[in-house]
Tab-separated table of C-alpha atoms in Angstrom:
chain	number	residue	atom	x	y	z
A	17	UNK	CA	24.603	154.036	36.538
A	18	UNK	CA	24.040	154.353	40.257
A	19	UNK	CA	21.878	157.174	41.648
A	20	UNK	CA	21.517	157.757	45.379
A	21	UNK	CA	18.390	159.563	46.533
A	22	UNK	CA	19.157	161.490	49.719
A	23	UNK	CA	17.589	164.288	51.702
A	24	UNK	CA	19.047	165.290	55.016
A	25	UNK	CA	15.628	165.910	56.517
A	26	UNK	CA	13.303	162.939	56.793
A	27	UNK	CA	9.885	163.053	55.183
A	28	UNK	CA	10.788	165.202	52.166
A	29	UNK	CA	9.772	162.505	49.692
A	30	UNK	CA	12.871	160.385	49.079
A	31	UNK	CA	10.949	157.147	48.889
A	32	UNK	CA	8.129	158.637	46.789
A	33	UNK	CA	10.678	160.008	44.313
A	34	UNK	CA	12.960	156.963	44.218
A	35	UNK	CA	10.144	154.417	43.830
A	36	UNK	CA	8.498	156.615	41.182
A	37	UNK	CA	11.730	157.015	39.231
A	38	UNK	CA	12.374	153.278	39.427
A	39	UNK	CA	8.838	152.531	38.242
A	40	UNK	CA	9.012	155.025	35.374
A	41	UNK	CA	12.428	153.875	34.131
A	42	UNK	CA	11.285	150.237	34.271
A	43	UNK	CA	8.112	151.127	32.321
A	44	UNK	CA	10.357	152.701	29.689
A	45	UNK	CA	12.189	149.400	29.285
A	46	UNK	CA	15.319	150.098	31.304
A	47	UNK	CA	16.908	147.505	33.524
A	48	UNK	CA	16.278	148.946	36.995
A	49	UNK	CA	17.273	147.932	40.507
A	50	UNK	CA	15.670	149.688	43.450
A	51	UNK	CA	17.694	149.456	46.686
A	52	UNK	CA	16.173	150.431	50.026
A	53	UNK	CA	19.234	151.438	52.047
A	54	UNK	CA	17.198	153.186	54.740
A	55	UNK	CA	17.803	150.109	56.866
A	56	UNK	CA	16.592	151.590	60.134
A	57	UNK	CA	13.160	152.240	58.699
A	58	UNK	CA	12.870	150.664	55.252
A	59	UNK	CA	9.523	151.342	53.621
A	60	UNK	CA	10.027	151.247	49.848
A	61	UNK	CA	8.352	147.821	49.892
A	62	UNK	CA	5.112	149.432	51.045
A	63	UNK	CA	4.868	151.255	47.715
A	64	UNK	CA	6.537	148.752	45.391
A	65	UNK	CA	5.031	145.614	46.990
A	66	UNK	CA	7.814	143.338	45.759
A	67	UNK	CA	7.820	139.586	45.649
A	68	UNK	CA	10.744	138.598	47.886
A	69	UNK	CA	12.576	135.586	46.506
A	70	UNK	CA	15.658	135.537	48.728
A	71	UNK	CA	16.160	136.492	52.331
A	72	UNK	CA	19.231	135.988	54.467
A	73	UNK	CA	20.518	137.027	57.843
A	74	UNK	CA	23.546	139.308	57.769
A	75	UNK	CA	26.405	139.033	60.256
A	76	UNK	CA	29.493	140.958	61.224
A	77	UNK	CA	32.573	139.383	62.784
A	78	UNK	CA	33.221	139.950	66.472
A	79	UNK	CA	35.914	138.501	68.745
A	80	UNK	CA	35.474	135.729	71.272
A	81	UNK	CA	37.830	133.705	73.434
A	82	UNK	CA	39.095	130.469	71.903
A	83	UNK	CA	39.360	128.605	75.184
A	84	UNK	CA	40.330	129.069	78.811
A	85	UNK	CA	43.956	130.101	78.360
A	86	UNK	CA	43.487	133.881	78.305
A	87	UNK	CA	45.978	135.518	80.647
A	88	UNK	CA	43.935	138.724	80.956
A	89	UNK	CA	46.985	140.720	79.829
A	90	UNK	CA	44.788	143.442	78.334
A	91	UNK	CA	46.651	143.919	75.028
A	92	UNK	CA	43.386	143.464	73.119
A	93	UNK	CA	41.693	146.055	75.321
A	94	UNK	CA	44.473	148.532	74.520
A	95	UNK	CA	44.111	147.854	70.798
A	96	UNK	CA	40.345	148.436	70.808
A	97	UNK	CA	39.414	152.011	69.873
A	98	UNK	CA	35.779	151.427	70.795
A	99	UNK	CA	35.998	150.155	74.394
A	100	UNK	CA	34.451	146.883	73.248
A	101	UNK	CA	36.821	144.740	75.329
A	102	UNK	CA	37.398	144.866	79.077
A	103	UNK	CA	40.193	142.695	80.429
A	104	UNK	CA	39.427	140.877	83.680
A	105	UNK	CA	41.925	139.021	85.863
A	106	UNK	CA	41.931	135.800	83.855
A	107	UNK	CA	39.802	136.463	80.770
A	108	UNK	CA	38.336	139.251	78.677
A	109	UNK	CA	34.772	140.465	78.448
A	110	UNK	CA	33.631	141.322	74.914
A	111	UNK	CA	30.861	143.854	74.373
A	112	UNK	CA	29.912	142.771	70.873
A	113	UNK	CA	27.459	145.650	70.288
A	114	UNK	CA	30.360	148.096	70.554
A	115	UNK	CA	32.679	146.157	68.213
A	116	UNK	CA	33.473	147.674	64.796
A	117	UNK	CA	34.832	144.375	63.429
A	118	UNK	CA	38.299	145.743	62.697
A	119	UNK	CA	40.085	142.603	63.875
A	120	UNK	CA	42.757	144.628	65.693
A	121	UNK	CA	42.284	142.697	68.921
A	122	UNK	CA	43.167	139.426	67.208
A	123	UNK	CA	46.423	140.940	65.962
A	124	UNK	CA	47.185	142.374	69.404
A	125	UNK	CA	46.649	139.156	71.366
A	126	UNK	CA	50.111	137.708	72.081
A	127	UNK	CA	48.734	134.235	72.793
A	128	UNK	CA	46.357	133.978	69.810
A	129	UNK	CA	43.547	133.330	72.246
A	130	UNK	CA	40.946	135.366	70.351
A	131	UNK	CA	38.929	134.094	67.410
A	132	UNK	CA	36.307	135.834	65.296
A	133	UNK	CA	32.752	134.651	65.059
A	134	UNK	CA	29.611	135.916	63.353
A	135	UNK	CA	27.107	138.179	65.052
A	136	UNK	CA	23.802	138.797	63.263
A	137	UNK	CA	22.750	142.430	62.940
A	138	UNK	CA	20.035	142.416	60.288
A	139	UNK	CA	18.341	140.876	57.282
A	140	UNK	CA	18.938	141.344	53.563
A	141	UNK	CA	16.104	140.686	51.137
A	142	UNK	CA	15.958	140.544	47.345
A	143	UNK	CA	13.215	140.027	44.817
A	144	UNK	CA	11.237	141.656	42.047
A	145	UNK	CA	8.569	144.309	41.780
A	146	UNK	CA	6.458	146.093	39.209
A	147	UNK	CA	4.593	143.256	37.489
A	148	UNK	CA	5.464	142.857	33.819
A	149	UNK	CA	7.868	145.823	33.746
A	150	UNK	CA	10.037	143.954	36.155
A	151	UNK	CA	12.538	145.721	38.379
A	152	UNK	CA	14.922	144.128	40.840
A	153	UNK	CA	14.287	144.975	44.488
A	154	UNK	CA	16.837	144.848	47.314
A	155	UNK	CA	16.418	145.944	50.892
A	156	UNK	CA	18.100	145.682	54.256
A	157	UNK	CA	16.512	145.753	57.708
A	158	UNK	CA	18.644	146.460	60.747
A	159	UNK	CA	17.684	144.541	63.891
A	160	UNK	CA	16.005	146.587	66.601
A	161	UNK	CA	18.567	147.834	69.114
A	162	UNK	CA	21.565	147.633	66.783
A	163	UNK	CA	23.706	150.766	66.841
A	164	UNK	CA	25.614	150.418	63.589
A	165	UNK	CA	23.876	150.335	60.212
A	166	UNK	CA	27.017	150.829	58.096
A	167	UNK	CA	28.097	147.173	57.699
A	168	UNK	CA	24.565	146.128	56.762
A	169	UNK	CA	24.336	148.867	54.093
A	170	UNK	CA	27.751	147.830	52.806
A	171	UNK	CA	26.579	144.205	52.572
A	172	UNK	CA	23.349	145.293	50.883
A	173	UNK	CA	25.150	147.317	48.205
A	174	UNK	CA	27.608	144.491	47.543
A	175	UNK	CA	24.662	142.219	46.676
A	176	UNK	CA	23.342	144.626	44.046
A	177	UNK	CA	24.271	144.056	40.389
A	178	UNK	CA	26.155	147.004	38.936
A	179	UNK	CA	24.607	146.881	35.466
A	180	UNK	CA	21.535	148.839	34.440
A	181	UNK	CA	20.188	151.696	36.525
A	182	UNK	CA	20.542	151.336	40.286
A	183	UNK	CA	18.478	153.663	42.484
A	184	UNK	CA	19.564	153.741	46.119
A	185	UNK	CA	16.999	155.086	48.584
A	186	UNK	CA	19.397	156.482	51.214
A	187	UNK	CA	18.715	157.020	54.909
A	188	UNK	CA	18.083	160.611	56.021
A	189	UNK	CA	20.700	162.581	57.908
A	190	UNK	CA	24.445	162.895	57.416
A	191	UNK	CA	25.689	160.097	59.645
A	192	UNK	CA	27.872	157.155	58.646
A	193	UNK	CA	24.884	155.256	57.284
A	194	UNK	CA	23.912	158.101	54.911
A	195	UNK	CA	27.532	158.364	53.739
A	196	UNK	CA	27.758	154.620	53.167
A	197	UNK	CA	24.618	154.725	50.999
A	198	UNK	CA	25.818	157.550	48.717
A	199	UNK	CA	29.539	156.710	48.699
A	200	UNK	CA	29.667	154.865	45.372
A	201	UNK	CA	26.867	156.683	43.569
A	202	UNK	CA	27.523	158.467	40.267
A	203	UNK	CA	25.111	161.183	41.334
A	204	UNK	CA	23.229	162.047	44.505
A	205	UNK	CA	19.702	163.272	43.900
A	206	UNK	CA	18.708	165.558	46.756
A	207	UNK	CA	15.011	165.612	47.568
A	208	UNK	CA	14.233	168.724	49.560
A	209	UNK	CA	11.354	170.952	50.568
A	210	UNK	CA	11.028	174.714	51.023
A	211	UNK	CA	10.910	174.757	54.813
A	212	UNK	CA	13.339	176.083	57.400
A	213	UNK	CA	14.051	172.499	58.480
A	214	UNK	CA	14.462	171.362	54.898
A	215	UNK	CA	17.003	174.095	54.153
A	216	UNK	CA	18.942	173.499	57.363
A	217	UNK	CA	19.313	169.771	56.726
A	218	UNK	CA	19.908	170.279	52.995
A	219	UNK	CA	22.961	172.418	53.781
A	220	UNK	CA	24.406	169.576	55.852
A	221	UNK	CA	23.735	167.047	53.119
A	222	UNK	CA	25.333	169.257	50.447
A	223	UNK	CA	28.369	169.654	52.701
A	224	UNK	CA	28.541	165.874	53.144
A	225	UNK	CA	28.351	165.299	49.374
A	226	UNK	CA	31.047	167.926	48.751
A	227	UNK	CA	33.288	166.313	51.359
A	228	UNK	CA	32.823	162.959	49.655
A	229	UNK	CA	33.341	164.513	46.206
A	230	UNK	CA	29.882	163.478	44.981
A	231	UNK	CA	28.024	165.315	42.212
A	232	UNK	CA	24.501	166.416	42.977
A	233	UNK	CA	21.171	167.438	41.506
A	234	UNK	CA	17.999	168.402	43.350
A	235	UNK	CA	14.244	168.031	43.354
A	236	UNK	CA	12.164	170.507	45.366
A	237	UNK	CA	9.056	168.772	46.628
A	238	UNK	CA	5.913	170.708	47.671
A	239	UNK	CA	7.722	173.654	46.104
A	240	UNK	CA	4.818	176.099	46.453
A	241	UNK	CA	4.287	175.696	50.196
A	242	UNK	CA	7.204	177.691	51.587
A	243	UNK	CA	9.724	180.464	51.089
A	244	UNK	CA	12.225	180.661	48.223
A	245	UNK	CA	15.445	180.233	50.225
A	246	UNK	CA	15.908	176.593	49.221
A	247	UNK	CA	15.828	177.529	45.532
A	248	UNK	CA	18.253	180.418	45.942
A	249	UNK	CA	20.549	178.282	48.102
A	250	UNK	CA	20.689	175.552	45.443
A	251	UNK	CA	21.280	178.170	42.721
A	252	UNK	CA	24.124	179.644	44.779
A	253	UNK	CA	25.655	176.199	45.173
A	254	UNK	CA	25.243	175.621	41.417
A	255	UNK	CA	23.269	172.451	41.998
A	256	UNK	CA	20.822	171.872	39.125
A	257	UNK	CA	17.168	171.770	40.128
A	258	UNK	CA	15.588	169.022	38.029
A	259	UNK	CA	12.007	169.525	39.163
A	260	UNK	CA	9.945	171.829	41.352
A	261	UNK	CA	6.915	169.792	42.247
A	262	UNK	CA	4.002	171.777	43.684
A	263	UNK	CA	1.795	170.319	46.371
A	264	UNK	CA	-0.862	168.144	44.754
A	265	UNK	CA	-3.609	166.483	46.711
A	266	UNK	CA	-3.595	163.513	44.318
A	267	UNK	CA	0.058	162.882	45.214
A	268	UNK	CA	-0.726	162.904	48.925
A	269	UNK	CA	-3.717	160.629	48.346
A	270	UNK	CA	-1.751	158.114	46.278
A	271	UNK	CA	0.997	158.094	48.885
A	272	UNK	CA	-1.517	157.643	51.683
A	273	UNK	CA	-2.891	154.583	49.878
A	274	UNK	CA	0.587	153.119	49.442
A	275	UNK	CA	0.658	153.503	45.656
A	276	UNK	CA	3.652	154.249	43.472
A	277	UNK	CA	2.878	157.929	42.983
A	278	UNK	CA	4.125	158.194	39.385
A	279	UNK	CA	1.758	155.361	38.479
A	280	UNK	CA	-1.216	157.115	40.066
A	281	UNK	CA	-0.642	160.766	39.139
A	282	UNK	CA	0.000	161.966	35.579
A	283	UNK	CA	1.389	165.375	36.616
A	284	UNK	CA	3.801	163.752	39.077
A	285	UNK	CA	4.825	161.256	36.386
A	286	UNK	CA	5.692	164.176	34.060
A	287	UNK	CA	7.978	165.681	36.717
A	288	UNK	CA	9.680	162.307	37.170
A	289	UNK	CA	10.081	161.990	33.398
A	290	UNK	CA	12.094	165.199	33.249
A	291	UNK	CA	14.245	164.035	36.177
A	292	UNK	CA	14.776	160.687	34.440
A	293	UNK	CA	15.771	162.276	31.144
A	294	UNK	CA	18.357	164.447	32.903
A	295	UNK	CA	19.803	161.384	34.654
A	296	UNK	CA	19.962	159.382	31.423
A	297	UNK	CA	21.635	162.206	29.527
A	298	UNK	CA	23.978	163.657	32.122
A	299	UNK	CA	25.125	160.720	34.166
A	300	UNK	CA	27.501	158.140	32.822
A	301	UNK	CA	28.813	155.369	34.959
B	26	UNK	CA	42.862	151.464	103.055
B	27	UNK	CA	40.578	151.101	100.099
B	28	UNK	CA	40.313	153.443	97.190
B	29	UNK	CA	36.935	154.379	95.816
B	30	UNK	CA	35.925	156.636	92.927
B	31	UNK	CA	33.146	159.200	93.086
B	32	UNK	CA	31.841	160.578	89.786
B	33	UNK	CA	31.787	164.374	89.823
B	34	UNK	CA	30.782	167.137	87.467
B	35	UNK	CA	33.535	169.651	86.734
B	36	UNK	CA	34.854	171.220	89.916
B	37	UNK	CA	38.121	172.056	91.626
B	38	UNK	CA	39.040	168.403	91.996
B	39	UNK	CA	37.902	168.361	95.619
B	40	UNK	CA	34.914	167.049	97.546
B	41	UNK	CA	32.905	170.254	97.173
B	42	UNK	CA	32.181	169.325	93.559
B	43	UNK	CA	28.645	168.199	92.740
B	44	UNK	CA	28.332	164.495	92.140
B	45	UNK	CA	27.822	163.611	88.484
B	46	UNK	CA	24.813	161.345	88.246
B	47	UNK	CA	26.186	159.332	85.325
B	48	UNK	CA	29.079	156.909	85.512
B	49	UNK	CA	30.232	156.518	81.899
B	50	UNK	CA	29.808	160.166	80.964
B	51	UNK	CA	30.893	161.778	84.223
B	52	UNK	CA	33.235	164.752	83.845
B	53	UNK	CA	35.713	163.543	86.436
B	54	UNK	CA	36.427	160.692	88.805
B	55	UNK	CA	37.584	161.691	92.286
B	56	UNK	CA	39.774	158.960	93.714
B	57	UNK	CA	39.272	158.956	97.457
B	58	UNK	CA	40.706	156.966	100.369
B	59	UNK	CA	37.399	155.755	101.775
B	60	UNK	CA	38.683	155.551	105.344
B	61	UNK	CA	40.389	158.915	105.733
B	62	UNK	CA	38.257	160.744	103.164
B	63	UNK	CA	41.399	162.131	101.570
B	64	UNK	CA	41.190	162.952	97.857
B	65	UNK	CA	44.146	161.183	96.253
B	66	UNK	CA	43.647	162.519	92.727
B	67	UNK	CA	41.051	163.697	90.224
B	68	UNK	CA	40.904	161.980	86.826
B	69	UNK	CA	39.354	163.507	83.728
B	70	UNK	CA	37.109	161.020	81.939
B	71	UNK	CA	38.834	160.278	78.617
B	72	UNK	CA	35.780	158.491	77.180
B	73	UNK	CA	33.258	161.257	77.883
B	74	UNK	CA	32.679	162.179	74.223
B	75	UNK	CA	32.907	158.718	72.690
B	76	UNK	CA	29.820	157.917	70.637
B	77	UNK	CA	29.590	154.466	72.169
B	78	UNK	CA	31.452	152.569	74.841
B	79	UNK	CA	31.975	155.373	77.369
B	80	UNK	CA	30.828	153.087	80.192
B	81	UNK	CA	33.088	150.148	79.353
B	82	UNK	CA	36.016	152.532	78.800
B	83	UNK	CA	35.445	154.132	82.199
B	84	UNK	CA	35.173	150.697	83.816
B	85	UNK	CA	38.567	149.719	82.377
B	86	UNK	CA	39.998	152.970	83.723
B	87	UNK	CA	38.708	152.131	87.228
B	88	UNK	CA	40.503	148.780	87.029
B	89	UNK	CA	43.717	150.440	85.925
B	90	UNK	CA	43.494	152.835	88.869
B	91	UNK	CA	43.020	150.028	91.365
B	92	UNK	CA	39.568	151.175	92.441
B	93	UNK	CA	37.506	148.833	94.613
B	94	UNK	CA	34.163	150.622	94.534
B	95	UNK	CA	32.469	153.414	92.565
B	96	UNK	CA	29.829	155.836	93.835
B	97	UNK	CA	27.590	157.378	91.180
B	98	UNK	CA	23.970	158.153	90.456
B	99	UNK	CA	23.478	155.637	87.703
B	100	UNK	CA	25.386	152.947	85.813
B	101	UNK	CA	24.533	151.906	82.280
B	102	UNK	CA	23.987	148.211	81.603
B	103	UNK	CA	27.336	147.635	79.865
B	104	UNK	CA	29.264	149.633	82.468
B	105	UNK	CA	27.539	147.655	85.221
B	106	UNK	CA	28.377	144.366	83.530
B	107	UNK	CA	32.012	145.401	83.064
B	108	UNK	CA	32.406	146.699	86.636
B	109	UNK	CA	30.809	143.541	88.018
B	110	UNK	CA	33.199	141.419	85.947
B	111	UNK	CA	36.084	143.494	87.291
B	112	UNK	CA	34.787	142.893	90.836
B	113	UNK	CA	34.357	146.609	91.422
B	114	UNK	CA	31.359	147.375	93.632
B	115	UNK	CA	28.759	149.813	92.289
B	116	UNK	CA	27.073	152.098	94.823
B	117	UNK	CA	24.105	154.337	93.989
B	118	UNK	CA	23.881	157.769	95.624
B	119	UNK	CA	20.811	160.033	95.362
B	120	UNK	CA	21.062	162.923	92.927
B	121	UNK	CA	21.771	166.477	94.018
B	122	UNK	CA	24.552	165.656	96.473
B	123	UNK	CA	28.088	166.993	96.625
B	124	UNK	CA	30.913	164.470	96.504
B	125	UNK	CA	31.461	165.099	100.243
B	126	UNK	CA	27.833	164.224	101.047
B	127	UNK	CA	27.990	161.098	98.888
B	128	UNK	CA	31.212	160.071	100.620
B	129	UNK	CA	29.646	160.598	104.046
B	130	UNK	CA	26.695	158.355	103.138
B	131	UNK	CA	29.131	155.737	101.831
B	132	UNK	CA	31.155	155.831	105.042
B	133	UNK	CA	27.983	155.531	107.127
B	134	UNK	CA	26.909	152.496	105.095
B	135	UNK	CA	23.780	154.246	103.880
B	136	UNK	CA	24.176	153.782	100.137
B	137	UNK	CA	22.527	151.027	98.155
B	138	UNK	CA	24.367	148.665	95.874
B	139	UNK	CA	23.178	148.597	92.308
B	140	UNK	CA	21.136	145.476	91.741
B	141	UNK	CA	21.129	143.376	88.623
B	142	UNK	CA	18.449	144.761	86.354
B	143	UNK	CA	17.008	142.871	83.459
B	144	UNK	CA	16.474	145.601	80.906
B	145	UNK	CA	16.116	143.607	77.710
């Protein structure tokens, strides 16, 4: 079973909820894998404090010239949808940061002068967390300055075993990277908050999930601090609300100290338990 | 005769248009005979809304159009690299000018060439 935890708006509590759910399910004896797919700003490790046992650099393929025989004909430039190649008089200039690794330029080159080579864009890490109630931990970190997170998230998810319960901490927003993180999930758990910003971004995320044909459920965090529109919106969309978690100072304190919140706060743990029981009952992989 | 391009914000396709300060995301490129000052044609920028690569796309367009120099307010690092590779000269004009004023400064030799900047 694969659950993606997504939000639209940043800062609603995705990482608090996903690390807490992972912790709780592992405590209950389930085989759990926590995946931090928020590769532009991964921070699940701050709460879970995993022991990293494997780390590797991740590369995408980009074109380069094989030798000095390029005629500068420009066929590869024409084939590139992303303006990553500029043909000069007697060679081509490749802007690797713009390349989407489609390989079209290699097919277009009449002289087979282009080859593909690796270009590193980030790091993938794997290990274990949670002491005796072990859970597997996977995370990706995109290099600073890289524009495209999608291939790294794809590589990260391919490394993750499909058995047991997989919790994917998705990036915020509705861009390609958010879509990549929720694409294969059996259910997307939306973590939202009752604020104007929360509602605005939630609408976009719901629309994204509908477009991708993903089923959804929601958790309203800090549910007592704002107006009711988020609740009525979710009801109107027929998205089940699994928990409405009021603001609790002990939650904020645990979070501020970098603790897994479900481990530190009994009331928060109870909310996570009802979310977990819904997931175990309703979601089949 | 040498053809130059001046980046302009949307106008009537003539030299009264305000110069667009950005190369890769300029609305239009006015192709001008730098000696006579005659506007040969106005090109819409096809790459203006691309998420990435607008600058390299525009540079390739300049090559295709046989342009020898471009006058704009600013060139991004990739656009500058591409234009330099294509041996197209990059001239910087101050902001707030019309295309006619930028052209006049170019003809009087009062513009500065963009210098190589190490930005990373």
